[in-house]
Amino acid sequence: MKITDVDVQVVNLPLTNPFTSSFETKTGETRTIVSIRTDSGVTGWGETMWGRPVAELVRRLAADLVGTSPFALEAFHRRQHMVPFFHGYLGYAAIAALDVACWDVIGKATGQSLTDLLGGPVRTEVPITALVTRADAPGASAAELPARLAEHTARVVAEGGFTAVKLKGTRDVYGDVRILRALREALPEVALRVDPNAAWSVPDSVRAGIQLEELDLEYLEDPCVGIEGMSQVRAKVRIPLCTNMCLVRFEDFAPAVRLGAVDVVHGDVYKWGGIAATKALAAHCETFGLGMNLHSGGELGIATAAHLAVVASTPVLSRAIDSMYYLHADDVIEPLELRGGSLGVPTGPGLGVVVDEDKVAHYAAVNAREGDLTG
């Protein structure tokens, strides 16, 4: 079996509500979608973060895949090992798009689900996290915000069956502390997290972290910048620290462990450069006694299916994962169903999802008109 053609499209899909973090507010998602065709008639699908810059890099890398076997992934990764060095996150994302599409082909060609190819299921349902932002309480004053967000979050948890809640933090450190207190009072049993995306200083992270200890947070994610800063916070705060920003490649692993900077590492197939890399990260975390979870970069159904297969086949991924999937107003596959705060793991060959090519074309036309969504 040989790869004969690679097609790349960029799509814009709307969110049900605005999503606010410490650095942006967005109303939709831009993603790059890849299809790989083979001489045996099998087509594999991949999807990755961001839009046109990644898509252009995917097209360049695709030239190296045409004429090769989709099974020869190790050789492909070896040939392209310098791409992340030169292109950073864009390079990892571009490689991952092609990597996942090849895995989809492999599964379809062999009649095996991606979960089975990765070692078989240790779970068949994957809990996801309810994501809360200040945009969920439009028009609320600073004084009203904690109570309004707590009311909103309690409704979301009750309706969706979520067992974990994550607040997207802001530069307003002590405003975030007040919101978290209100969330804990309203939801005493949920796993509660906060992620300021490194918007807090080290001193503020320490002061806020000490105040938050009584709330029994599952973890505090990226309160400040860098391994050094995180290690200073970790030495003074009795809350586990999680990162998606200071440990982002394997070269960061040893210094982070040596300095005791983190307790939980957020992986991501699309930020780490593919499925095998994400599984290798899980092995590293288990070896060094760290927890692991998955980051969400706004995955649609194709990318979510890959994340679900990784979680289903990886014991250390035992927490409710981050996923913005339930916040999208539409999808390019038949939507995955949220049941009791969890997504079921697809069991069909490859990724186990069927892509609606008409929807891909429709949302690619939206991107052609609007350009990439940046906030």
Coordinates of C-alpha atoms in Angstrom, one line a residue:
M1 CA 0.0 0.0 0.0
K2 CA 1.3 3.4 -1.0
I3 CA 0.1 7.0 -0.4
T4 CA -1.0 8.6 -3.6
D5 CA -2.4 11.9 -2.6
V6 CA -2.8 14.3 0.4
D7 CA -5.5 16.9 0.5
V8 CA -5.4 19.8 3.0
Q9 CA -8.3 22.1 3.9
V10 CA -8.7 24.8 6.6
V11 CA -12.1 25.1 8.2
N12 CA -13.8 27.7 10.6
L13 CA -16.5 26.4 12.9
P14 CA -18.5 28.4 15.4
L15 CA -18.6 27.9 19.2
T16 CA -21.9 27.9 21.1
N17 CA -20.7 30.8 23.3
P18 CA -17.6 33.0 23.5
F19 CA -14.6 31.4 25.2
T20 CA -12.3 33.7 27.2
S21 CA -8.9 33.0 28.6
S22 CA -6.2 35.3 30.0
F23 CA -5.0 36.1 26.4
E24 CA -8.0 35.9 24.1
T25 CA -11.7 35.7 23.6
K26 CA -12.9 33.5 20.7
T27 CA -16.2 32.8 19.1
G28 CA -15.1 30.0 16.8
E29 CA -12.4 27.6 15.9
T30 CA -10.0 27.3 13.0
R31 CA -8.6 23.8 12.3
T32 CA -6.7 22.2 9.5
I33 CA -8.1 18.9 8.1
V34 CA -6.1 16.4 6.1
S35 CA -7.1 13.4 4.0
I36 CA -4.7 10.8 2.8
R37 CA -5.6 8.6 -0.1
T38 CA -3.9 5.3 -1.0
D39 CA -3.5 3.1 -4.0
S40 CA -5.7 0.5 -2.3
G41 CA -8.6 2.9 -2.1
V42 CA -8.3 3.5 1.7
T43 CA -8.6 7.1 2.8
G44 CA -7.4 8.3 6.2
W45 CA -8.3 11.5 8.0
G46 CA -6.4 13.8 10.3
E47 CA -7.1 17.2 11.9
T48 CA -4.8 19.5 13.8
M49 CA -4.5 22.9 15.5
W50 CA -4.7 26.3 13.7
G51 CA -5.1 27.3 10.1
R52 CA -3.3 28.5 7.1
P53 CA 0.3 28.6 8.3
V54 CA 0.0 25.0 9.6
A55 CA -1.8 24.0 6.4
E56 CA 1.0 25.3 4.3
L57 CA 3.5 23.4 6.3
V58 CA 1.4 20.2 6.1
R59 CA 1.4 20.5 2.3
R60 CA 5.2 20.8 2.3
L61 CA 5.6 17.7 4.5
A62 CA 3.0 15.8 2.4
A63 CA 5.4 15.7 -0.5
D64 CA 7.6 13.5 1.6
L65 CA 4.8 11.0 2.3
V66 CA 3.5 10.5 -1.3
G67 CA 4.8 7.3 -2.7
T68 CA 5.6 5.8 0.8
S69 CA 3.7 3.3 3.0
P70 CA 1.3 4.8 5.6
F71 CA 2.8 2.1 7.9
A72 CA 6.2 3.7 7.7
L73 CA 5.6 6.3 10.3
E74 CA 8.8 5.9 12.2
A75 CA 10.8 6.7 9.1
F76 CA 8.7 9.7 8.3
H77 CA 9.2 11.1 11.8
R78 CA 12.9 10.5 11.6
R79 CA 13.2 12.3 8.3
Q80 CA 11.3 15.3 9.7
H81 CA 12.9 15.5 13.1
M82 CA 14.1 19.0 12.6
V83 CA 10.7 20.5 11.7
P84 CA 9.7 21.3 15.3
F85 CA 13.1 22.8 15.9
F86 CA 12.5 25.3 13.1
H87 CA 8.7 25.8 13.3
G88 CA 8.0 25.1 17.0
Y89 CA 4.3 24.4 17.8
L90 CA 3.4 24.8 14.1
G91 CA 5.8 22.0 13.2
Y92 CA 4.5 19.6 15.8
A93 CA 0.9 20.4 14.7
A94 CA 1.7 19.8 11.0
I95 CA 3.4 16.5 11.7
A96 CA 0.6 15.3 13.9
A97 CA -2.0 16.0 11.2
L98 CA -0.3 13.6 8.9
D99 CA 0.5 11.1 11.6
V100 CA -3.1 10.8 12.7
A101 CA -4.3 10.4 9.1
C102 CA -1.8 7.6 8.6
W103 CA -3.0 5.8 11.8
D104 CA -6.5 6.1 10.4
V105 CA -5.4 4.4 7.2
I106 CA -3.6 1.7 9.2
G107 CA -6.7 0.9 11.2
K108 CA -9.0 0.8 8.2
A109 CA -6.5 -1.4 6.2
T110 CA -6.2 -3.9 9.1
G111 CA -9.8 -3.7 10.3
Q112 CA -8.6 -2.6 13.8
S113 CA -9.7 0.4 15.9
L114 CA -6.9 2.9 16.8
T115 CA -7.5 1.9 20.5
D116 CA -6.7 -1.7 19.7
L117 CA -3.7 -0.7 17.7
L118 CA -2.4 1.2 20.7
G119 CA -2.7 -1.7 23.1
G120 CA -6.4 -2.2 23.6
P121 CA -8.9 -0.5 25.9
V122 CA -8.4 0.1 29.6
R123 CA -11.6 2.2 29.6
T124 CA -14.4 2.6 27.1
E125 CA -15.8 6.0 28.4
V126 CA -13.6 9.1 28.8
P127 CA -14.8 11.8 31.2
I128 CA -14.3 15.4 30.1
T129 CA -14.0 18.6 32.0
A130 CA -16.6 21.4 32.1
L131 CA -14.7 24.6 31.1
V132 CA -15.8 27.9 32.7
T133 CA -14.8 31.4 31.6
R134 CA -15.8 34.9 32.6
A135 CA -17.6 35.1 29.3
D136 CA -20.2 32.7 30.8
A137 CA -21.5 35.6 32.9
P138 CA -22.0 38.4 30.4
G139 CA -22.7 41.8 31.9
A140 CA -21.9 40.8 35.5
S141 CA -20.1 43.3 37.6
A142 CA -16.9 42.3 39.5
A143 CA -19.0 41.9 42.7
E144 CA -21.7 39.8 40.9
L145 CA -19.3 37.6 38.9
P146 CA -18.4 34.9 41.4
A147 CA -22.0 34.1 42.3
R148 CA -23.2 34.3 38.6
L149 CA -20.4 32.0 37.4
A150 CA -21.1 29.6 40.3
E151 CA -24.8 29.5 39.3
H152 CA -23.9 28.9 35.6
T153 CA -21.4 26.2 36.4
A154 CA -23.8 24.4 38.7
R155 CA -26.3 24.3 35.8
V156 CA -23.7 23.0 33.4
V157 CA -22.6 20.3 35.8
A158 CA -26.2 19.2 36.5
E159 CA -27.1 19.1 32.8
G160 CA -24.0 17.5 31.5
G161 CA -23.1 15.2 34.4
F162 CA -19.5 16.5 34.6
T163 CA -17.3 15.4 37.5
A164 CA -14.5 18.0 36.9
V165 CA -14.6 21.8 36.4
K166 CA -11.8 24.0 35.2
L167 CA -11.9 27.8 35.4
K168 CA -9.9 29.6 32.8
G169 CA -8.0 32.2 34.9
T170 CA -7.2 35.8 34.0
R171 CA -4.7 38.4 35.1
D172 CA -7.1 39.3 37.9
V173 CA -5.5 36.9 40.3
Y174 CA -7.6 37.6 43.4
G175 CA -10.8 37.9 41.3
D176 CA -10.1 34.4 40.2
V177 CA -9.6 33.3 43.8
R178 CA -13.0 34.7 44.7
I179 CA -14.6 32.9 41.8
L180 CA -13.0 29.6 42.8
R181 CA -14.3 30.0 46.3
A182 CA -17.8 30.5 45.0
L183 CA -17.4 27.4 42.7
R184 CA -16.2 25.2 45.5
E185 CA -19.1 26.3 47.7
A186 CA -21.6 25.6 44.9
L187 CA -19.9 22.3 43.9
P188 CA -18.3 20.7 46.9
E189 CA -17.8 17.3 45.2
V190 CA -16.4 18.1 41.8
A191 CA -12.7 18.0 40.9
L192 CA -11.8 21.7 40.6
R193 CA -9.0 23.3 38.6
V194 CA -7.8 26.7 37.5
D195 CA -5.6 27.6 34.5
P196 CA -4.4 31.2 34.2
N197 CA -2.2 30.4 31.2
A198 CA 0.9 31.7 33.1
A199 CA -0.7 35.1 33.6
W200 CA 0.2 35.3 37.3
S201 CA 3.6 36.4 38.7
V202 CA 5.5 34.0 40.9
P203 CA 4.7 36.1 44.1
D204 CA 1.0 36.3 43.2
S205 CA 1.0 32.5 42.4
V206 CA 2.4 31.8 45.8
R207 CA 0.0 34.1 47.7
A208 CA -3.0 32.9 45.7
G209 CA -2.0 29.3 45.9
I210 CA -1.8 29.4 49.7
Q211 CA -5.3 31.0 49.8
L212 CA -6.6 28.3 47.5
E213 CA -5.2 25.3 49.5
E214 CA -8.4 25.1 51.6
L215 CA -10.4 24.5 48.4
D216 CA -8.8 21.1 47.7
L217 CA -8.1 21.8 44.1
E218 CA -7.2 18.8 41.9
Y219 CA -4.4 20.9 40.5
L220 CA -3.3 24.5 39.7
E221 CA -2.3 24.7 36.0
D222 CA 0.4 27.0 34.8
P223 CA -0.1 29.9 37.2
C224 CA 3.2 31.5 36.2
V225 CA 5.9 31.3 33.4
G226 CA 8.6 28.7 33.1
I227 CA 10.1 25.8 34.9
E228 CA 12.1 28.0 37.4
G229 CA 9.0 30.0 38.3
M230 CA 6.8 26.9 38.7
S231 CA 9.4 25.2 40.9
Q232 CA 9.4 28.2 43.2
V233 CA 5.6 28.0 43.5
R234 CA 5.7 24.3 44.0
A235 CA 8.1 24.6 46.9
K236 CA 5.7 26.9 48.8
V237 CA 2.2 25.8 47.8
R238 CA 0.6 22.5 48.8
I239 CA -1.5 22.1 45.6
P240 CA -0.3 19.9 42.8
L241 CA 1.0 21.9 39.8
C242 CA 0.0 21.0 36.2
T243 CA 1.6 22.3 33.1
N244 CA 0.9 22.6 29.4
M245 CA 3.3 25.5 29.0
C246 CA 6.6 24.9 30.7
L247 CA 7.1 21.3 29.8
V248 CA 6.2 21.1 26.1
R249 CA 8.9 18.9 24.6
F250 CA 11.0 16.0 25.8
E251 CA 14.0 18.3 26.3
D252 CA 12.0 20.0 29.1
F253 CA 11.3 16.8 31.0
A254 CA 14.6 16.3 32.9
P255 CA 14.9 19.9 34.2
A256 CA 11.3 19.9 35.2
V257 CA 11.7 16.7 37.2
R258 CA 15.0 17.8 38.6
L259 CA 13.6 21.1 39.9
G260 CA 10.3 19.5 41.1
A261 CA 8.4 22.0 39.0
V262 CA 5.3 19.9 38.2
D263 CA 3.1 17.1 39.4
V264 CA 0.9 16.6 36.3
V265 CA 1.8 17.0 32.6
H266 CA -0.7 17.9 30.0
G267 CA -0.1 16.0 26.8
D268 CA -1.7 16.7 23.4
V269 CA -1.3 14.7 20.2
Y270 CA -1.2 17.9 18.2
K271 CA 1.2 19.8 20.4
W272 CA 3.6 16.9 20.9
G273 CA 3.8 15.8 17.2
G274 CA 1.7 12.7 17.0
I275 CA 0.3 9.6 18.7
A276 CA 3.5 7.7 19.4
A277 CA 5.1 10.9 21.0
T278 CA 2.0 11.3 23.2
K279 CA 2.2 7.6 24.3
A280 CA 6.0 8.1 25.0
L281 CA 5.1 11.1 27.2
A282 CA 2.8 8.9 29.2
A283 CA 5.6 6.4 29.7
H284 CA 7.9 9.2 30.9
C285 CA 5.2 10.4 33.4
E286 CA 4.6 6.9 34.8
T287 CA 8.3 6.2 35.1
F288 CA 8.9 9.4 37.1
G289 CA 5.7 9.2 39.2
L290 CA 4.0 12.2 37.6
G291 CA 0.3 12.4 36.6
M292 CA -0.8 13.1 33.1
N293 CA -3.8 14.6 31.5
L294 CA -4.7 15.9 28.0
H295 CA -4.8 19.5 26.9
S296 CA -7.5 20.7 24.5
G297 CA -6.7 23.0 21.6
G298 CA -10.3 23.1 20.3
E299 CA -10.5 19.7 18.7
L300 CA -13.3 18.8 16.3
G301 CA -14.5 15.2 16.0
I302 CA -11.6 13.8 14.0
A303 CA -9.0 15.1 16.5
T304 CA -11.2 14.2 19.5
A305 CA -11.5 10.6 18.3
A306 CA -7.7 10.4 18.2
H307 CA -7.5 11.8 21.8
L308 CA -10.2 9.4 23.0
A309 CA -8.2 6.4 21.6
V310 CA -5.0 7.5 23.3
V311 CA -6.9 7.9 26.6
A312 CA -8.7 4.6 26.2
S313 CA -5.4 2.8 25.8
T314 CA -3.3 4.6 28.4
P315 CA -3.7 3.8 32.1
V316 CA -2.0 6.9 33.4
L317 CA -4.6 9.1 31.7
S318 CA -7.2 8.5 34.4
R319 CA -8.5 12.1 35.0
A320 CA -11.3 13.9 33.2
I321 CA -9.5 15.3 30.2
D322 CA -9.8 18.8 28.9
S323 CA -12.0 18.9 25.8
M324 CA -13.7 21.9 24.1
Y325 CA -15.6 19.4 21.9
Y326 CA -18.9 19.9 23.6
L327 CA -18.7 23.7 23.1
H328 CA -18.8 23.5 19.3
A329 CA -22.0 24.4 17.5
D330 CA -21.4 21.8 14.7
D331 CA -18.9 19.2 13.6
V332 CA -17.5 17.6 10.4
I333 CA -18.4 14.1 11.6
E334 CA -21.6 12.8 13.1
P335 CA -21.3 14.3 16.5
L336 CA -19.9 12.3 19.4
E337 CA -22.5 12.0 22.2
L338 CA -21.8 13.4 25.6
R339 CA -23.3 11.0 28.2
G340 CA -23.0 11.5 31.9
G341 CA -20.0 13.9 31.5
S342 CA -18.2 11.4 29.3
L343 CA -17.5 10.7 25.6
G344 CA -17.7 7.1 24.4
V345 CA -14.6 5.8 22.6
P346 CA -15.2 5.0 18.9
T347 CA -14.8 1.3 18.2
G348 CA -14.8 1.2 14.4
P349 CA -11.7 0.7 12.2
G350 CA -9.1 3.5 12.5
L351 CA -10.4 6.5 14.2
G352 CA -13.9 5.0 14.1
V353 CA -15.6 8.1 12.7
V354 CA -17.1 9.0 9.3
V355 CA -16.3 12.4 7.9
D356 CA -19.0 14.5 6.3
E357 CA -17.1 15.8 3.3
D358 CA -19.9 18.3 2.5
K359 CA -19.5 19.9 5.9
V360 CA -15.7 20.0 5.4
A361 CA -16.3 21.8 2.1
H362 CA -18.9 24.2 3.7
Y363 CA -16.6 25.2 6.6
A364 CA -13.6 25.5 4.3
A365 CA -15.6 28.0 2.2
V366 CA -16.3 29.9 5.4
N367 CA -12.5 30.0 6.1
A368 CA -11.9 31.2 2.5
R369 CA -14.3 34.1 3.1
E370 CA -13.3 35.0 6.7
G371 CA -9.7 33.9 7.0
D372 CA -8.4 32.3 10.1
L373 CA -10.1 33.0 13.4
T374 CA -7.7 34.6 15.8
G375 CA -9.9 35.6 18.7

